[in-house]
């Protein structure tokens, strides 16, 4: 057997390659650029890389190819749309991350040690977060376009490993942050093992690691069904873990709370797009013909996830934990797009992912602004009367919450409406019913926060809203504008998605 | 038939909208020039309208309507709605009235609001109103109309409550808003029924679908549209808000509560002519509402001492005329519109006149404290007087042409209906003459009954110029619109032609009768008010009828007795039920939910080993579930 040298289509891969290149240069910047210039260099480099990648993506938006990397990667409409969503969310997140006050001075120092105190005094900054983010983003970019299980797994690890690290970089409450990072890492590895195990079963079933090969076996019905079912179940567990669906969600409240807030926003938004992107591709193309076997189970998980997320969010007193449970509920809503298994379900899911991602980054960006002398204030009781002190910030937060609740004239309403109607069309009435029910519950706790901010008297406890830096401010403004614009004029984006989003097999 | 498209209709709306946005965003920075910009933008919108009119004249009458698609608004599955505009013979009439009278009122307000620290905000709201009102008359579907409909409601709320530091004014704006909501519900129900039965909400689509739709559905839509019109146009039984709306600055009363917004109901009914023509019962209801309101408003007008409230009552009554006429079907639509246009001139003119009087009298609105202002405010007197002659229907003033047409059409409605309607309109004309003469006498003639501090003076030219232009309109518009049947012919392509024509009374006799009624009304008013001194304080020992009329014909009492008090009782009972049963249940559920949530939260114990165990258990459960499904 002779070795065939791989042929790569560099144009189609360029958005991903640019990111990897940028990340590598970022590592060199860490090594060679002086401390004073490092942070601004990194910021410029990272944003430049992301914008360049996005521009490149725009150029190839009408391309379709199975052979960009020897059949390991596919470029089609959904791929372009998901990658673009990831990049836009990443740019918005970087603007918030750039406020380096969130990150520890020296990640390697023990919390409370002399070394840490010293590094704070010398004005150290963790600028490694930029290349780490770029690596994570490149993994996320590959995840939804991978067409064989090996690439899929590599992408999964590539996006996960930097995130584990980034979760532990918080400047304040470092122990909690490191605990979160460790938990995320342990549980992530555990779920990766399931994923890998599932890959093995699927290979056993079809004697192929490529999605196309597995699909052929599923369509042909040859092979041992037990292997297929186990494979599907284990692969699904890996994916459901990443999106935070019940019962594989347990990590997310702890990690969301412990991680530095800008990272939480990035993680919640971008990881969801990537993981759901991969999930949509796998279920829509590979497992579609075995729908009878998995659809009831995934529906059950969707229902439990929605209800669990919405109900438990009610009992939260911490804004980051509340948003974490809200994100669990949203994972449930998004699963109904997977269950729909029709064209409108795909369109709606992509729209939903983008809309939700942008609003999430904006919401967490606002959480970074509410502080007292010891850092961010995430206790909801201390958010009382925020609307009276900082009407703009509180209004923007209210806007994001209304979007999460799915109130009309926000992107959330259009997203929920289209995703539920797609699921309804496909006959998943139970899921839609549970979705509407838990949306009602969810609306309650979102609106409770709005009431808290606007209709109660402020507490005299030193909580104040920091004037956002220009970068954070532009991120919030852009997010809220998109959130409202997509609620009022959703049609252009919806029709753009509709024309573009078709999986090629 | 393909309709011509245009790309410039949107500027009509975009110009004033831009004004509102700029003024609100620029904030205090635009205090110096904001009012000028707003006025200029409104006026340029008027010129765009004139240009559009000139283009329409050049085209043959069947091709005058043009449309413009703005963007795809909502498109989810089969549910698709475009935001589009439609400029046809009917909407251009409204556009010219709105932007024309609107510009004059902008000019007037520059001076009227000169001392108000928030003048810029006022102009921003005025521009917002103009934009919303234009959207209302230019939308090409019921849904687009609805957006404008809500927009004018909002602008009206903001403007009535403009001086919201006074609690009474804030309450008035709230009352107007809430009563309008009832009407808005009607409109949304109409849209829902139309969409459910016809599958479309565009005017063209609905018109085409009328033939295949059951009379029941059409009657439902018609009645709901009527409810909407009743709310917006202050018709019986939702008329009470209009009097309170006079709390707003007087230019607002002139623009919104006389010339434009309150006529939106008339627009809605004429625009929906195809529905009402196919739903006779709804149409009959329109006529009844119009007839009741025109008498109602006229009677209230006789007893009001507040000059603006007297004018508001008169507006109510005049719109009653229009609604009645629009309910008479194809023969009536054009005359309803004609009266609407002439009314726009003379009533706006009189409101501005009232504003001018208030301006000179330290914001005094009680007519009993006026008197003999003819000498100190000659221009206001003349312009107000021209409006007065127009509303009375004295030839050759505007009201003569338009009101006579309505009375004539009412008589010709046929049978006993014709006689009743004719008599009502005729009687209304007499009462109108009475109360308007009363206003004239109390305000401008007799002896001064001013407060000691009052120093009445004529208003500056920026204020009297618009009044003069409107007075000119009161003088000429009737003749211009009716000579050669020009307006009727202009509008004819929109309404199904209708040949049957029973003539109960010859036109000349109708005119004569109307003039006699007016003469009687004027004479009675002269006898009652001109021959003896008028008390500066309203007399208490008056007849029961006067007292009833002073209280808006007991409408508020009626509302109170019929709705408010039973409503309050109901609320009390409900509160009790709520506290005991519902709250108990809710708290129970709430407690249960929170307890569940807390116990679920307890699962979140922070130990990685437990989390990993969940994942494992979850995985096993999933495999079992798949196994069950497969079996």
Tab-separated table of N, CA and C in Angstrom, chain A residues 150-233:
chain	number	residue	atom	x	y	z
A	150	UNK	N	-12.605	10.656	13.377
A	150	UNK	CA	-11.305	11.010	13.936
A	150	UNK	C	-11.173	12.534	14.007
A	151	UNK	N	-11.462	13.192	12.859
A	151	UNK	CA	-11.370	14.650	12.838
A	151	UNK	C	-12.308	15.243	13.870
A	152	UNK	N	-13.483	14.638	13.977
A	152	UNK	CA	-14.474	15.121	14.926
A	152	UNK	C	-13.903	15.088	16.350
A	153	UNK	N	-13.252	13.976	16.656
A	153	UNK	CA	-12.718	13.831	18.004
A	153	UNK	C	-11.572	14.812	18.258
A	154	UNK	N	-10.699	14.943	17.244
A	154	UNK	CA	-9.583	15.889	17.393
A	154	UNK	C	-10.132	17.295	17.620
A	155	UNK	N	-11.152	17.655	16.849
A	155	UNK	CA	-11.729	18.982	16.990
A	155	UNK	C	-12.325	19.154	18.378
A	156	UNK	N	-12.988	18.101	18.849
A	156	UNK	CA	-13.595	18.164	20.183
A	156	UNK	C	-12.540	18.461	21.237
A	157	UNK	N	-11.416	17.754	21.149
A	157	UNK	CA	-10.362	17.974	22.142
A	157	UNK	C	-9.727	19.341	21.967
A	158	UNK	N	-9.595	19.749	20.689
A	158	UNK	CA	-8.939	21.024	20.412
A	158	UNK	C	-9.754	22.184	20.986
A	159	UNK	N	-11.066	22.029	20.952
A	159	UNK	CA	-11.863	23.123	21.507
A	159	UNK	C	-11.952	23.008	23.026
A	160	UNK	N	-11.870	21.777	23.535
A	160	UNK	CA	-12.087	21.604	24.977
A	160	UNK	C	-10.868	21.989	25.806
A	161	UNK	N	-9.687	21.537	25.381
A	161	UNK	CA	-8.509	21.716	26.232
A	161	UNK	C	-8.246	23.178	26.586
A	162	UNK	N	-8.238	24.090	25.588
A	162	UNK	CA	-8.024	25.493	25.981
A	162	UNK	C	-9.110	25.987	26.922
A	163	UNK	N	-10.343	25.513	26.736
A	163	UNK	CA	-11.430	25.988	27.591
A	163	UNK	C	-11.209	25.551	29.038
A	164	UNK	N	-10.695	24.324	29.233
A	164	UNK	CA	-10.421	23.871	30.595
A	164	UNK	C	-9.476	24.843	31.273
A	165	UNK	N	-8.426	25.228	30.522
A	165	UNK	CA	-7.437	26.139	31.091
A	165	UNK	C	-8.043	27.503	31.380
A	166	UNK	N	-8.776	28.006	30.376
A	166	UNK	CA	-9.311	29.362	30.504
A	166	UNK	C	-10.275	29.478	31.673
A	167	UNK	N	-10.957	28.355	31.976
A	167	UNK	CA	-11.915	28.397	33.091
A	167	UNK	C	-11.192	28.665	34.414
A	168	UNK	N	-9.887	28.354	34.479
A	168	UNK	CA	-9.172	28.496	35.743
A	168	UNK	C	-8.415	29.793	35.895
A	169	UNK	N	-8.663	30.762	35.019
A	169	UNK	CA	-7.821	31.950	34.995
A	169	UNK	C	-8.372	33.132	35.787
A	170	UNK	N	-9.436	32.912	36.555
A	170	UNK	CA	-10.090	34.064	37.174
A	170	UNK	C	-9.154	34.811	38.117
A	171	UNK	N	-9.288	36.129	38.138
A	171	UNK	CA	-8.425	36.947	38.987
A	171	UNK	C	-8.857	36.854	40.439
A	172	UNK	N	-10.159	36.858	40.664
A	172	UNK	CA	-10.674	36.813	42.030
A	172	UNK	C	-11.328	35.453	42.268
A	173	UNK	N	-11.484	35.098	43.511
A	173	UNK	CA	-12.004	33.778	43.875
A	173	UNK	C	-11.275	32.696	43.076
A	174	UNK	N	-9.958	32.711	43.222
A	174	UNK	CA	-9.158	31.832	42.363
A	174	UNK	C	-9.387	30.369	42.654
A	175	UNK	N	-9.622	30.059	43.932
A	175	UNK	CA	-9.818	28.646	44.250
A	175	UNK	C	-11.045	28.099	43.549
A	176	UNK	N	-12.126	28.873	43.606
A	176	UNK	CA	-13.347	28.438	42.939
A	176	UNK	C	-13.092	28.261	41.450
A	177	UNK	N	-12.308	29.188	40.907
A	177	UNK	CA	-12.030	29.127	39.477
A	177	UNK	C	-11.219	27.882	39.129
A	178	UNK	N	-10.227	27.610	39.959
A	178	UNK	CA	-9.412	26.432	39.656
A	178	UNK	C	-10.199	25.141	39.860
A	179	UNK	N	-11.064	25.180	40.875
A	179	UNK	CA	-11.912	24.012	41.090
A	179	UNK	C	-12.795	23.773	39.871
A	180	UNK	N	-13.336	24.882	39.347
A	180	UNK	CA	-14.188	24.757	38.166
A	180	UNK	C	-13.405	24.162	37.011
A	181	UNK	N	-12.180	24.656	36.839
A	181	UNK	CA	-11.383	24.164	35.722
A	181	UNK	C	-11.129	22.667	35.863
A	182	UNK	N	-10.820	22.262	37.088
A	182	UNK	CA	-10.519	20.851	37.298
A	182	UNK	C	-11.759	19.985	37.068
A	183	UNK	N	-12.886	20.456	37.586
A	183	UNK	CA	-14.136	19.704	37.384
A	183	UNK	C	-14.445	19.559	35.901
A	184	UNK	N	-14.319	20.687	35.214
A	184	UNK	CA	-14.618	20.688	33.790
A	184	UNK	C	-13.712	19.693	33.082
A	185	UNK	N	-12.449	19.710	33.487
A	185	UNK	CA	-11.488	18.831	32.833
A	185	UNK	C	-11.820	17.366	33.108
A	186	UNK	N	-12.072	17.037	34.381
A	186	UNK	CA	-12.330	15.630	34.720
A	186	UNK	C	-13.588	15.124	34.026
A	187	UNK	N	-14.653	15.915	34.150
A	187	UNK	CA	-15.909	15.456	33.557
A	187	UNK	C	-15.832	15.471	32.041
A	188	UNK	N	-15.123	16.478	31.500
A	188	UNK	CA	-14.948	16.532	30.052
A	188	UNK	C	-14.212	15.306	29.549
A	189	UNK	N	-13.187	14.903	30.282
A	189	UNK	CA	-12.449	13.703	29.872
A	189	UNK	C	-13.347	12.479	29.939
A	190	UNK	N	-14.150	12.442	30.995
A	190	UNK	CA	-15.072	11.321	31.159
A	190	UNK	C	-16.005	11.231	29.951
A	191	UNK	N	-16.546	12.363	29.545
A	191	UNK	CA	-17.488	12.327	28.426
A	191	UNK	C	-16.753	12.067	27.119
A	192	UNK	N	-15.500	12.553	27.024
A	192	UNK	CA	-14.725	12.247	25.822
A	192	UNK	C	-14.537	10.740	25.691
A	193	UNK	N	-14.368	10.089	26.826
A	193	UNK	CA	-14.203	8.645	26.788
A	193	UNK	C	-15.450	7.981	26.216
A	194	UNK	N	-16.616	8.485	26.656
A	194	UNK	CA	-17.852	7.949	26.079
A	194	UNK	C	-17.866	8.143	24.566
A	195	UNK	N	-17.479	9.364	24.172
A	195	UNK	CA	-17.495	9.701	22.756
A	195	UNK	C	-16.604	8.735	21.970
A	196	UNK	N	-15.420	8.517	22.522
A	196	UNK	CA	-14.464	7.645	21.863
A	196	UNK	C	-14.998	6.214	21.787
A	197	UNK	N	-15.615	5.810	22.851
A	197	UNK	CA	-16.207	4.481	22.923
A	197	UNK	C	-17.284	4.347	21.834
A	198	UNK	N	-18.094	5.394	21.706
A	198	UNK	CA	-19.126	5.400	20.673
A	198	UNK	C	-18.522	5.284	19.286
A	199	UNK	N	-17.404	5.989	19.073
A	199	UNK	CA	-16.733	5.908	17.772
A	199	UNK	C	-16.359	4.469	17.462
A	200	UNK	N	-15.818	3.796	18.511
A	200	UNK	CA	-15.388	2.417	18.302
A	200	UNK	C	-16.571	1.537	17.897
A	201	UNK	N	-17.697	1.719	18.591
A	201	UNK	CA	-18.882	0.921	18.238
A	201	UNK	C	-19.316	1.192	16.812
A	202	UNK	N	-19.312	2.483	16.438
A	202	UNK	CA	-19.766	2.805	15.086
A	202	UNK	C	-18.822	2.217	14.044
A	203	UNK	N	-17.537	2.211	14.367
A	203	UNK	CA	-16.598	1.585	13.443
A	203	UNK	C	-16.893	0.090	13.359
A	204	UNK	N	-17.166	-0.494	14.502
A	204	UNK	CA	-17.504	-1.908	14.523
A	204	UNK	C	-18.752	-2.187	13.704
A	205	UNK	N	-19.659	-1.237	13.709
A	205	UNK	CA	-20.917	-1.424	12.991
A	205	UNK	C	-20.719	-1.330	11.491
A	206	UNK	N	-19.922	-0.309	11.074
A	206	UNK	CA	-19.897	-0.025	9.646
A	206	UNK	C	-18.541	-0.237	9.009
A	207	UNK	N	-17.547	-0.542	9.778
A	207	UNK	CA	-16.182	-0.680	9.279
A	207	UNK	C	-15.718	0.595	8.591
A	208	UNK	N	-16.192	1.739	9.086
A	208	UNK	CA	-15.761	2.995	8.486
A	208	UNK	C	-15.771	4.067	9.559
A	209	UNK	N	-14.847	5.030	9.453
A	209	UNK	CA	-14.909	6.142	10.392
A	209	UNK	C	-15.499	7.389	9.737
A	210	UNK	N	-15.732	7.331	8.418
A	210	UNK	CA	-16.270	8.523	7.783
A	210	UNK	C	-17.784	8.539	7.938
A	211	UNK	N	-18.323	9.732	8.081
A	211	UNK	CA	-19.766	9.847	8.264
A	211	UNK	C	-20.510	9.255	7.078
A	212	UNK	N	-19.942	9.480	5.879
A	212	UNK	CA	-20.606	8.959	4.676
A	212	UNK	C	-20.677	7.441	4.727
A	213	UNK	N	-19.574	6.822	5.175
A	213	UNK	CA	-19.546	5.367	5.242
A	213	UNK	C	-20.551	4.830	6.247
A	214	UNK	N	-20.619	5.481	7.397
A	214	UNK	CA	-21.562	5.029	8.424
A	214	UNK	C	-22.993	5.198	7.917
A	215	UNK	N	-23.205	6.334	7.219
A	215	UNK	CA	-24.547	6.603	6.704
A	215	UNK	C	-24.969	5.498	5.730
A	216	UNK	N	-24.033	5.112	4.881
A	216	UNK	CA	-24.347	4.051	3.917
A	216	UNK	C	-24.825	2.797	4.628
A	217	UNK	N	-24.121	2.441	5.707
A	217	UNK	CA	-24.515	1.241	6.446
A	217	UNK	C	-25.875	1.413	7.081
A	218	UNK	N	-26.130	2.630	7.622
A	218	UNK	CA	-27.432	2.863	8.253
A	218	UNK	C	-28.530	2.748	7.216
A	219	UNK	N	-28.302	3.378	6.051
A	219	UNK	CA	-29.320	3.333	4.992
A	219	UNK	C	-29.504	1.903	4.502
A	220	UNK	N	-28.375	1.222	4.288
A	220	UNK	CA	-28.451	-0.141	3.778
A	220	UNK	C	-29.007	-1.117	4.814
A	221	UNK	N	-28.884	-0.760	6.086
A	221	UNK	CA	-29.413	-1.631	7.124
A	221	UNK	C	-28.569	-2.859	7.354
A	222	UNK	N	-27.353	-2.884	6.740
A	222	UNK	CA	-26.482	-4.023	6.992
A	222	UNK	C	-25.764	-3.798	8.306
A	223	UNK	N	-25.300	-4.814	8.918
A	223	UNK	CA	-24.551	-4.636	10.151
A	223	UNK	C	-25.392	-4.900	11.374
A	224	UNK	N	-24.711	-4.930	12.480
A	224	UNK	CA	-25.335	-5.303	13.739
A	224	UNK	C	-25.958	-4.084	14.410
A	225	UNK	N	-27.291	-4.109	14.551
A	225	UNK	CA	-27.989	-2.946	15.078
A	225	UNK	C	-27.574	-2.601	16.498
A	226	UNK	N	-27.207	-3.609	17.292
A	226	UNK	CA	-26.807	-3.324	18.671
A	226	UNK	C	-25.600	-2.398	18.697
A	227	UNK	N	-24.656	-2.663	17.806
A	227	UNK	CA	-23.474	-1.808	17.727
A	227	UNK	C	-23.866	-0.397	17.345
A	228	UNK	N	-24.775	-0.289	16.371
A	228	UNK	CA	-25.215	1.039	15.938
A	228	UNK	C	-25.854	1.784	17.098
A	229	UNK	N	-26.765	1.101	17.808
A	229	UNK	CA	-27.478	1.785	18.873
A	229	UNK	C	-26.540	2.220	19.981
A	230	UNK	N	-25.614	1.337	20.368
A	230	UNK	CA	-24.659	1.715	21.400
A	230	UNK	C	-23.784	2.860	20.926
A	231	UNK	N	-23.369	2.778	19.680
A	231	UNK	CA	-22.526	3.840	19.118
A	231	UNK	C	-23.236	5.165	19.138
A	232	UNK	N	-24.485	5.154	18.686
A	232	UNK	CA	-25.248	6.395	18.668
A	232	UNK	C	-25.401	6.954	20.072
A	233	UNK	N	-25.712	6.057	21.018
A	233	UNK	CA	-25.935	6.507	22.382
A	233	UNK	C	-24.674	7.152	22.943
